[in-house]
Amino acid sequence: QKEVEQDPGPLSVPEGAIVSLNCTYSNSAFQYFMWYRQYSRKGPELLMYTYSSGNKEDGRFTAQVDKSSKYISLFIRDSQPSDSATYLCAMSGNSGGSNYKLTFGKGTLLTVNP
Amino acid sequence: DAGVTQSPTHLIKTRGQQVTLRCSPKSGHDTVSWYQQALGQGPQFIFQYYEEEERQRGNFPDRFSGHQFPNYSSELNVNALWLGDSALYLCASSGGDRSSYEQYFGPGTRLTVT
């Protein structure tokens, strides 16, 4: 079983739709949960990070972490064609545990159609 | 404020050859991590450098080695290249104890091994 599982899609939605992207994980030591956006042939761009369980909102983006279910989500409201990209979830252990490695999912390819 | 920069952008090598990739971190960052991203996959952690030492290493063979210089820039060296080493090599920079969750990626170096 992989440490981080992410449905690769592809996911295609109309402009203005609410998008839900998800990852599950098996390593209970993960404490930090990140979402990255990667455009074709570019490096990943950090969208937001969350520590432990809870919600975090940044503009049209909301990240949710449910550690009891080992399940994280990213919601995109009012999706735009410019949101079309691959979305990667990433996780890491607590810095106090000296674990600096990010473990990534495979990424979900999202297309927002005008 | 320049972000993370990497050179070269693209590289073509032959099996058995050696390659050196370079990375300059964001201003104010002292930590550099290297990742390998195969086509259609999420990035895989190779290692992280802090204070000119390898602080953590992923599951990669000794053919992969690195170095960090006093100005925090870094190099990734790969010896005895295999066809399977063809991938996008990403450098990520971070600062201090935020290195578990706030890693910023460069555009990557695309390596093709023939």
Coordinates of N, CA and C in Angstrom, one line a residue:
Chain A
Q1 N 0.8 -1.2 0.0 CA 0.0 0.0 0.0 C 0.9 1.2 0.0
K2 N 0.6 2.2 -0.9 CA 1.4 3.4 -1.0 C 1.0 4.3 0.2
E3 N 2.0 5.1 0.7 CA 1.7 6.0 1.8 C 0.7 7.0 1.5
V4 N 0.6 7.5 0.3 CA -0.3 8.6 -0.1 C -1.0 8.1 -1.4
E5 N -2.3 8.1 -1.4 CA -3.1 7.7 -2.6 C -3.9 8.9 -3.0
Q6 N -3.8 9.1 -4.3 CA -4.5 10.2 -4.9 C -5.1 9.8 -6.3
D7 N -6.3 10.0 -6.5 CA -7.0 9.6 -7.8 C -6.4 10.5 -8.9
P8 N -5.8 9.9 -9.9 CA -5.1 10.8 -11.0 C -6.1 11.4 -11.9
G9 N -7.4 11.1 -11.8 CA -8.4 11.7 -12.7 C -8.2 11.1 -14.1
P10 N -8.4 11.8 -15.2 CA -8.6 13.3 -15.2 C -10.0 13.7 -14.8
L11 N -10.0 15.0 -14.3 CA -11.3 15.6 -13.8 C -11.5 16.8 -14.7
S12 N -12.7 16.8 -15.3 CA -13.1 17.9 -16.2 C -14.4 18.5 -15.7
V13 N -14.4 19.9 -15.5 CA -15.5 20.6 -14.9 C -15.8 21.8 -15.7
P14 N -17.0 22.4 -15.7 CA -17.3 23.6 -16.4 C -16.9 24.8 -15.5
E15 N -16.6 25.9 -16.1 CA -16.2 27.1 -15.4 C -17.2 27.5 -14.4
G16 N -16.8 27.9 -13.2 CA -17.7 28.3 -12.1 C -18.1 27.1 -11.2
A17 N -17.7 25.9 -11.5 CA -18.1 24.7 -10.7 C -17.2 24.7 -9.4
I18 N -17.7 24.0 -8.4 CA -16.9 23.7 -7.2 C -16.2 22.4 -7.5
V19 N -14.9 22.5 -7.2 CA -14.0 21.3 -7.5 C -13.6 20.7 -6.1
S20 N -13.6 19.4 -6.0 CA -13.2 18.7 -4.8 C -12.1 17.7 -5.2
L21 N -10.9 17.9 -4.6 CA -9.8 17.0 -4.8 C -9.4 16.3 -3.5
N22 N -9.0 15.1 -3.5 CA -8.9 14.3 -2.3 C -7.6 13.4 -2.3
C23 N -7.1 13.2 -1.1 CA -6.0 12.2 -0.9 C -6.3 11.4 0.4
T24 N -5.9 10.2 0.4 CA -5.9 9.4 1.6 C -4.4 9.0 1.9
Y25 N -4.2 8.7 3.1 CA -2.8 8.3 3.5 C -2.8 7.2 4.6
S26 N -1.7 6.6 4.7 CA -1.7 5.5 5.7 C -0.7 5.7 6.9
N27 N 0.2 6.7 6.8 CA 1.2 7.0 7.8 C 0.6 7.9 8.8
S28 N 0.4 7.4 10.0 CA -0.3 8.3 11.1 C 0.7 9.3 11.6
A29 N 2.0 9.2 11.2 CA 3.0 10.2 11.7 C 2.9 11.5 10.9
F30 N 2.2 11.5 9.8 CA 2.1 12.8 9.1 C 1.4 13.9 9.9
Q31 N 2.0 15.1 9.9 CA 1.4 16.2 10.7 C 1.1 17.4 9.8
Y32 N 1.9 17.5 8.7 CA 1.7 18.7 7.8 C 1.2 18.2 6.5
F33 N 0.2 18.9 6.0 CA -0.5 18.5 4.8 C -0.5 19.7 3.8
M34 N 0.0 19.5 2.6 CA 0.2 20.6 1.7 C -0.5 20.3 0.4
W35 N -0.9 21.3 -0.3 CA -1.4 21.2 -1.7 C -0.5 22.0 -2.6
Y36 N -0.1 21.4 -3.7 CA 0.7 22.1 -4.7 C -0.1 22.1 -6.0
R37 N 0.1 23.1 -6.9 CA -0.4 23.1 -8.2 C 0.7 23.1 -9.2
Q38 N 0.6 22.3 -10.2 CA 1.7 22.2 -11.2 C 1.1 22.3 -12.6
Y39 N 1.6 23.4 -13.3 CA 1.2 23.5 -14.7 C 2.2 22.7 -15.5
S40 N 1.7 22.3 -16.7 CA 2.5 21.5 -17.6 C 3.9 21.9 -17.7
R41 N 4.9 21.0 -17.5 CA 6.3 21.3 -17.7 C 6.8 22.4 -16.8
K42 N 6.2 22.6 -15.6 CA 6.7 23.6 -14.7 C 6.9 22.9 -13.3
G43 N 7.5 23.6 -12.4 CA 7.7 23.1 -11.0 C 6.4 23.3 -10.2
P44 N 6.2 22.5 -9.2 CA 5.0 22.6 -8.3 C 5.0 23.9 -7.6
E45 N 3.8 24.5 -7.4 CA 3.7 25.8 -6.7 C 2.9 25.5 -5.5
L46 N 3.4 25.9 -4.3 CA 2.7 25.7 -3.1 C 1.5 26.6 -3.0
L47 N 0.3 25.9 -2.8 CA -1.0 26.7 -2.6 C -1.2 27.0 -1.2
M48 N -1.2 25.9 -0.3 CA -1.4 26.1 1.1 C -1.0 24.9 1.9
Y49 N -0.8 25.1 3.2 CA -0.4 24.0 4.0 C -1.3 24.1 5.3
T50 N -1.5 22.9 5.9 CA -2.3 22.8 7.1 C -1.5 22.0 8.1
Y51 N -1.6 22.3 9.4 CA -1.0 21.5 10.4 C -2.1 20.8 11.2
S52 N -1.9 19.5 11.2 CA -2.8 18.6 11.9 C -4.2 18.7 11.3
S53 N -5.3 18.5 12.1 CA -6.6 18.4 11.6 C -7.2 19.8 11.5
G54 N -8.3 20.0 10.7 CA -9.0 21.3 10.6 C -9.1 21.8 9.2
N55 N -9.6 23.0 9.1 CA -9.8 23.7 7.9 C -8.9 24.9 7.7
K56 N -8.6 25.2 6.5 CA -7.9 26.5 6.2 C -8.4 27.0 4.9
E57 N -8.7 28.3 4.9 CA -9.2 29.0 3.7 C -8.3 30.0 3.2
D58 N -8.1 30.1 1.9 CA -7.3 31.1 1.2 C -8.0 31.5 -0.1
G59 N -8.8 32.6 -0.1 CA -9.5 33.0 -1.3 C -10.5 32.0 -1.7
R60 N -10.3 31.5 -2.9 CA -11.3 30.5 -3.5 C -10.9 29.0 -3.0
F61 N -9.8 28.9 -2.3 CA -9.3 27.6 -2.0 C -9.6 27.3 -0.5
T62 N -10.0 26.1 -0.2 CA -10.2 25.6 1.2 C -9.6 24.2 1.3
A63 N -8.7 24.1 2.3 CA -8.1 22.8 2.6 C -8.7 22.2 3.9
Q64 N -9.0 20.9 3.8 CA -9.6 20.2 5.0 C -8.7 19.0 5.3
V65 N -8.5 18.8 6.6 CA -7.7 17.6 7.0 C -8.6 16.9 8.1
D66 N -8.8 15.6 7.9 CA -9.4 14.7 8.9 C -8.5 13.6 9.2
K67 N -7.7 13.8 10.3 CA -6.7 12.8 10.7 C -7.3 11.5 11.2
S68 N -8.5 11.6 11.7 CA -9.1 10.3 12.2 C -9.4 9.4 11.0
S69 N -9.7 10.0 9.9 CA -10.0 9.2 8.7 C -8.8 9.1 7.8
K70 N -7.7 9.8 8.1 CA -6.5 9.9 7.2 C -7.0 10.3 5.8
Y71 N -7.6 11.4 5.7 CA -8.3 11.9 4.5 C -8.1 13.4 4.5
I72 N -7.6 13.9 3.3 CA -7.5 15.4 3.1 C -8.2 15.8 1.8
S73 N -8.7 17.0 1.8 CA -9.4 17.5 0.7 C -8.9 19.0 0.3
L74 N -9.1 19.3 -0.9 CA -8.9 20.7 -1.4 C -10.2 21.0 -2.2
F75 N -10.8 22.1 -1.8 CA -12.0 22.6 -2.5 C -11.6 23.9 -3.3
I76 N -12.0 24.0 -4.5 CA -11.8 25.2 -5.3 C -13.2 25.7 -5.7
R77 N -13.5 26.9 -5.2 CA -14.8 27.5 -5.5 C -14.7 28.4 -6.8
D78 N -15.8 28.5 -7.5 CA -15.8 29.4 -8.7 C -14.6 29.1 -9.6
S79 N -14.5 27.9 -10.0 CA -13.3 27.4 -10.7 C -13.1 28.2 -12.0
Q80 N -11.9 28.5 -12.4 CA -11.6 29.3 -13.6 C -10.7 28.4 -14.6
P81 N -10.8 28.7 -15.9 CA -9.9 28.0 -16.8 C -8.4 28.0 -16.4
S82 N -8.0 29.1 -15.7 CA -6.6 29.2 -15.3 C -6.3 28.3 -14.1
D83 N -7.3 27.6 -13.5 CA -7.1 26.6 -12.5 C -6.7 25.3 -13.1
S84 N -6.8 25.2 -14.4 CA -6.5 23.9 -15.1 C -5.0 23.6 -14.9
A85 N -4.7 22.5 -14.3 CA -3.4 22.1 -13.9 C -3.5 20.7 -13.2
T86 N -2.3 20.2 -12.8 CA -2.3 19.0 -12.0 C -2.1 19.5 -10.5
Y87 N -2.9 18.9 -9.6 CA -2.9 19.2 -8.2 C -2.3 18.1 -7.4
L88 N -1.3 18.4 -6.7 CA -0.6 17.4 -5.9 C -0.8 17.6 -4.4
C89 N -1.1 16.5 -3.7 CA -1.1 16.6 -2.3 C 0.3 16.1 -1.8
A90 N 0.7 16.7 -0.7 CA 2.0 16.3 -0.1 C 1.9 16.3 1.4
M91 N 2.7 15.4 2.1 CA 2.6 15.3 3.5 C 4.0 15.1 4.1
S92 N 4.1 15.5 5.4 CA 5.4 15.3 6.1 C 5.1 15.2 7.6
G93 N 6.2 14.6 8.2 CA 6.1 14.5 9.7 C 6.4 15.7 10.4
N94 N 6.2 15.7 11.7 CA 6.5 16.9 12.5 C 8.0 17.3 12.5
S95 N 8.3 18.5 12.3 CA 9.7 19.0 12.2 C 10.5 18.5 13.5
G96 N 9.8 18.4 14.6 CA 10.5 18.0 15.8 C 11.0 16.6 15.7
G97 N 10.4 15.8 14.8 CA 10.8 14.4 14.6 C 11.9 14.3 13.5
S98 N 12.4 15.5 13.1 CA 13.5 15.5 12.1 C 13.1 14.8 10.8
N99 N 11.8 15.0 10.4 CA 11.4 14.5 9.1 C 11.0 15.6 8.2
Y100 N 11.9 15.9 7.2 CA 11.7 17.0 6.3 C 11.3 16.6 4.9
K101 N 11.1 15.3 4.7 CA 10.8 14.8 3.4 C 9.3 15.0 3.2
L102 N 9.0 15.5 2.0 CA 7.6 15.6 1.5 C 7.3 14.3 0.8
T103 N 6.2 13.7 1.1 CA 5.7 12.5 0.4 C 4.5 12.9 -0.4
F104 N 4.5 12.7 -1.7 CA 3.5 13.3 -2.6 C 2.6 12.2 -3.1
G105 N 1.3 12.6 -3.4 CA 0.5 11.7 -4.2 C 0.9 11.8 -5.7
K106 N 0.2 11.1 -6.5 CA 0.5 11.1 -8.0 C 0.0 12.3 -8.7
G107 N -0.9 13.0 -8.1 CA -1.5 14.2 -8.7 C -2.8 13.9 -9.4
T108 N -3.7 14.9 -9.4 CA -4.9 14.9 -10.1 C -4.9 15.9 -11.2
L109 N -5.1 15.5 -12.5 CA -5.2 16.4 -13.6 C -6.6 17.0 -13.7
L110 N -6.7 18.4 -13.5 CA -7.9 19.1 -13.6 C -8.0 20.0 -14.8
T111 N -9.1 19.9 -15.5 CA -9.4 20.8 -16.6 C -10.7 21.5 -16.3
V112 N -10.6 22.9 -16.4 CA -11.8 23.7 -16.2 C -12.2 24.3 -17.6
N113 N -13.3 23.9 -18.1 CA -13.7 24.3 -19.4 C -14.5 25.6 -19.5
P114 N -14.2 26.6 -20.3 CA -14.9 27.9 -20.4 C -16.3 27.7 -20.8
Chain B
D1 N 12.4 39.8 -5.9 CA 12.9 38.7 -5.1 C 12.9 37.4 -6.0
A2 N 14.1 37.0 -6.4 CA 14.2 35.8 -7.3 C 13.7 34.6 -6.5
G3 N 13.0 33.7 -7.2 CA 12.6 32.5 -6.6 C 13.7 31.5 -6.8
V4 N 13.4 30.2 -6.7 CA 14.4 29.1 -6.8 C 14.7 29.0 -8.3
T5 N 16.0 29.0 -8.6 CA 16.5 28.8 -10.0 C 17.2 27.5 -10.1
Q6 N 17.1 26.9 -11.3 CA 17.8 25.7 -11.6 C 18.4 25.8 -13.0
S7 N 19.5 25.1 -13.1 CA 20.2 25.0 -14.4 C 20.8 23.6 -14.6
P8 N 20.9 23.1 -15.8 CA 20.3 23.7 -17.0 C 18.8 23.4 -17.0
T9 N 18.1 23.9 -18.1 CA 16.6 23.6 -18.2 C 16.4 22.2 -18.7
H10 N 17.2 21.8 -19.7 CA 17.1 20.5 -20.4 C 18.5 19.9 -20.5
L11 N 18.5 18.6 -20.5 CA 19.8 17.9 -20.7 C 19.6 16.6 -21.3
I12 N 20.4 16.2 -22.2 CA 20.3 14.9 -22.8 C 21.7 14.2 -22.6
K13 N 21.6 13.0 -22.0 CA 22.9 12.3 -21.7 C 22.7 10.8 -22.2
T14 N 23.8 10.1 -22.3 CA 23.9 8.7 -22.7 C 24.0 7.8 -21.5
R15 N 23.5 6.7 -21.6 CA 23.6 5.7 -20.5 C 25.1 5.5 -20.1
G16 N 25.3 5.5 -18.8 CA 26.7 5.4 -18.3 C 27.4 6.7 -18.0
Q17 N 26.9 7.8 -18.5 CA 27.5 9.1 -18.3 C 27.1 9.6 -16.9
Q18 N 27.8 10.7 -16.6 CA 27.5 11.4 -15.3 C 26.9 12.8 -15.6
V19 N 26.1 13.3 -14.6 CA 25.5 14.6 -14.8 C 25.5 15.3 -13.5
T20 N 25.6 16.7 -13.7 CA 25.5 17.6 -12.5 C 24.4 18.6 -12.8
L21 N 23.5 18.7 -11.8 CA 22.4 19.7 -11.9 C 22.6 20.7 -10.8
R22 N 22.2 22.0 -11.0 CA 22.5 23.0 -10.1 C 21.2 23.8 -9.6
C23 N 21.3 24.3 -8.4 CA 20.1 24.9 -7.8 C 20.5 26.1 -7.0
S24 N 19.8 27.2 -7.1 CA 20.0 28.4 -6.2 C 18.7 28.6 -5.4
P25 N 18.8 28.6 -4.1 CA 17.5 28.8 -3.3 C 17.0 30.2 -3.4
K26 N 15.8 30.3 -2.9 CA 15.2 31.7 -2.7 C 16.0 32.4 -1.7
S27 N 16.0 33.8 -1.9 CA 16.7 34.6 -0.9 C 16.2 34.4 0.5
G28 N 17.1 34.2 1.4 CA 16.7 34.0 2.8 C 16.5 32.6 3.2
H29 N 16.5 31.6 2.3 CA 16.4 30.2 2.6 C 17.8 29.6 2.7
D30 N 17.9 28.6 3.6 CA 19.2 28.0 3.9 C 19.2 26.5 3.6
T31 N 18.1 25.9 3.2 CA 17.9 24.5 3.0 C 17.5 24.2 1.6
V32 N 18.1 23.1 1.1 CA 17.7 22.7 -0.3 C 17.4 21.2 -0.3
S33 N 16.3 20.9 -0.9 CA 15.9 19.5 -1.1 C 15.8 19.2 -2.6
W34 N 16.1 17.9 -3.0 CA 16.0 17.5 -4.4 C 15.0 16.4 -4.5
Y35 N 14.2 16.5 -5.6 CA 13.2 15.5 -5.9 C 13.3 15.0 -7.3
Q36 N 12.9 13.8 -7.6 CA 12.8 13.3 -8.9 C 11.4 13.0 -9.3
Q37 N 10.9 13.6 -10.4 CA 9.5 13.4 -10.8 C 9.5 12.7 -12.2
A38 N 9.1 11.4 -12.2 CA 8.9 10.7 -13.4 C 7.6 11.1 -14.0
L39 N 7.4 10.9 -15.3 CA 6.2 11.3 -16.1 C 5.0 10.7 -15.4
G40 N 4.0 11.5 -15.1 CA 2.7 11.0 -14.6 C 2.8 10.6 -13.1
Q41 N 3.9 10.9 -12.4 CA 4.0 10.6 -11.0 C 4.2 11.8 -10.2
G42 N 4.1 11.7 -8.9 CA 4.4 12.8 -8.0 C 5.9 12.8 -7.7
P43 N 6.4 13.9 -7.3 CA 7.9 14.0 -7.0 C 8.3 13.0 -5.9
Q44 N 9.5 12.4 -6.0 CA 10.0 11.5 -5.0 C 11.3 12.2 -4.4
F45 N 11.3 12.1 -3.1 CA 12.4 12.8 -2.3 C 13.7 12.1 -2.5
I46 N 14.7 12.8 -2.9 CA 16.1 12.2 -3.0 C 16.9 12.5 -1.8
F47 N 17.1 13.8 -1.4 CA 17.8 14.1 -0.2 C 17.6 15.6 0.1
Q48 N 18.0 16.0 1.3 CA 17.9 17.4 1.7 C 19.3 17.8 2.3
Y49 N 19.7 19.1 2.0 CA 20.9 19.6 2.5 C 20.7 20.8 3.4
Y50 N 21.4 20.8 4.5 CA 21.3 21.9 5.4 C 22.6 22.1 6.1
E51 N 23.1 23.3 6.2 CA 24.4 23.6 6.7 C 25.5 22.8 6.1
E52 N 25.4 22.6 4.8 CA 26.4 21.9 3.9 C 26.5 20.4 4.2
E53 N 25.5 19.9 4.9 CA 25.5 18.5 5.2 C 24.2 17.8 4.7
E54 N 24.2 16.6 4.3 CA 23.0 15.9 4.0 C 22.2 15.6 5.2
R55 N 21.1 16.1 5.4 CA 20.3 16.0 6.6 C 19.4 14.8 6.6
Q56 N 18.8 14.5 5.4 CA 17.9 13.4 5.3 C 18.0 12.9 3.9
R57 N 17.8 11.5 3.7 CA 18.0 10.9 2.4 C 16.8 10.0 2.1
G58 N 16.3 10.0 0.9 CA 15.2 9.1 0.5 C 15.8 7.8 0.0
N59 N 14.9 7.0 -0.6 CA 15.3 5.7 -1.0 C 15.9 5.7 -2.5
F60 N 17.1 6.3 -2.6 CA 17.8 6.4 -3.8 C 19.2 5.8 -3.7
P61 N 19.7 5.2 -4.7 CA 21.1 4.6 -4.6 C 22.2 5.6 -4.4
D62 N 23.4 5.1 -4.1 CA 24.5 5.9 -3.9 C 25.0 6.7 -5.2
R63 N 24.5 6.2 -6.3 CA 24.8 6.9 -7.6 C 24.3 8.4 -7.5
F64 N 23.4 8.6 -6.7 CA 22.9 10.0 -6.5 C 23.6 10.6 -5.3
S65 N 24.3 11.7 -5.5 CA 25.0 12.4 -4.5 C 24.8 13.9 -4.6
G66 N 25.1 14.6 -3.6 CA 24.9 16.1 -3.7 C 25.9 16.9 -2.9
H67 N 25.7 18.2 -3.0 CA 26.6 19.1 -2.3 C 25.9 20.4 -2.0
Q68 N 26.2 21.0 -0.9 CA 25.7 22.4 -0.7 C 26.9 23.3 -0.4
F69 N 26.8 24.4 -1.0 CA 27.9 25.4 -0.8 C 27.6 26.4 0.3
P70 N 28.7 27.1 0.7 CA 28.4 28.1 1.8 C 27.4 29.2 1.5
N71 N 27.1 29.4 0.2 CA 26.1 30.4 -0.2 C 24.7 29.8 -0.3
Y72 N 24.6 28.5 0.1 CA 23.4 27.7 0.2 C 23.0 27.1 -1.1
S73 N 23.6 27.4 -2.2 CA 23.3 26.8 -3.5 C 23.7 25.3 -3.4
S74 N 23.2 24.5 -4.3 CA 23.4 23.1 -4.2 C 23.6 22.4 -5.6
E75 N 24.2 21.3 -5.6 CA 24.4 20.5 -6.8 C 23.8 19.1 -6.5
L76 N 23.3 18.5 -7.6 CA 22.9 17.1 -7.6 C 23.7 16.4 -8.6
N77 N 24.4 15.3 -8.2 CA 25.2 14.6 -9.2 C 24.6 13.2 -9.3
V78 N 24.6 12.7 -10.5 CA 24.1 11.3 -10.8 C 25.2 10.6 -11.6
N79 N 25.7 9.5 -11.1 CA 26.7 8.8 -11.9 C 26.1 7.6 -12.5
A80 N 26.8 7.0 -13.5 CA 26.4 5.8 -14.2 C 24.9 5.8 -14.6
L81 N 24.5 6.8 -15.4 CA 23.1 7.0 -15.7 C 22.5 5.8 -16.3
W82 N 21.2 5.5 -15.9 CA 20.4 4.5 -16.5 C 19.3 5.2 -17.3
L83 N 18.6 4.4 -18.2 CA 17.5 5.0 -18.9 C 16.4 5.4 -17.9
G84 N 16.3 4.7 -16.8 CA 15.2 5.0 -15.8 C 15.5 6.2 -15.0
D85 N 16.6 6.9 -15.2 CA 16.9 8.1 -14.5 C 16.3 9.3 -15.3
S86 N 15.7 9.0 -16.5 CA 15.1 10.1 -17.2 C 13.9 10.6 -16.4
A87 N 13.9 11.9 -16.2 CA 12.8 12.5 -15.3 C 13.0 14.0 -15.2
L88 N 12.1 14.6 -14.5 CA 12.2 16.0 -14.2 C 12.8 16.1 -12.8
Y89 N 13.9 16.8 -12.6 CA 14.6 16.9 -11.3 C 14.3 18.3 -10.8
L90 N 13.7 18.2 -9.6 CA 13.2 19.4 -9.0 C 14.0 19.8 -7.7
C91 N 14.3 21.0 -7.6 CA 15.0 21.5 -6.4 C 13.9 22.3 -5.6
A92 N 13.9 22.2 -4.3 CA 13.0 23.0 -3.4 C 13.8 23.6 -2.3
S93 N 13.5 24.9 -2.1 CA 14.2 25.6 -1.0 C 13.3 25.9 0.2
S94 N 13.8 26.0 1.3 CA 13.0 26.3 2.5 C 14.0 26.9 3.6
G95 N 13.3 27.4 4.6 CA 14.1 28.1 5.6 C 13.9 27.5 7.0
G96 N 15.0 27.2 7.6 CA 15.1 26.7 9.0 C 14.1 25.6 9.3
D97 N 13.3 25.9 10.4 CA 12.4 24.8 10.9 C 11.1 24.8 10.2
R98 N 11.0 25.6 9.1 CA 9.8 25.5 8.3 C 10.0 24.5 7.1
S99 N 11.1 23.8 7.2 CA 11.5 22.9 6.1 C 10.6 21.7 6.0
S100 N 9.8 21.4 7.0 CA 8.9 20.3 6.9 C 7.7 20.5 6.1
Y101 N 7.3 21.8 5.8 CA 6.1 22.1 5.2 C 6.1 23.2 4.2
E102 N 7.1 24.1 4.3 CA 7.0 25.3 3.4 C 8.2 25.2 2.4
Q103 N 8.1 24.3 1.5 CA 9.2 24.1 0.5 C 8.7 24.7 -0.8
Y104 N 9.6 25.5 -1.5 CA 9.2 26.2 -2.7 C 10.1 25.6 -3.8
F105 N 9.4 25.2 -4.9 CA 10.1 24.5 -6.0 C 10.6 25.4 -7.1
G106 N 11.7 25.0 -7.7 CA 12.1 25.6 -8.9 C 11.5 25.0 -10.1
P107 N 11.8 25.5 -11.3 CA 11.1 25.0 -12.5 C 11.6 23.6 -13.0
G108 N 12.7 23.1 -12.4 CA 13.1 21.8 -12.7 C 14.1 21.7 -13.9
T109 N 14.9 20.6 -13.9 CA 15.7 20.3 -15.0 C 15.2 19.0 -15.6
R110 N 14.9 19.0 -16.9 CA 14.4 17.8 -17.5 C 15.6 17.0 -18.1
L111 N 15.8 15.8 -17.6 CA 17.0 15.0 -18.0 C 16.4 13.8 -18.8
T112 N 17.0 13.7 -20.0 CA 16.7 12.5 -20.9 C 17.9 11.7 -21.0
V113 N 17.8 10.4 -20.7 CA 19.0 9.5 -20.9 C 18.6 8.5 -22.0
T114 N 19.6 8.5 -23.0 CA 19.3 7.7 -24.2 C 20.3 6.5 -24.3

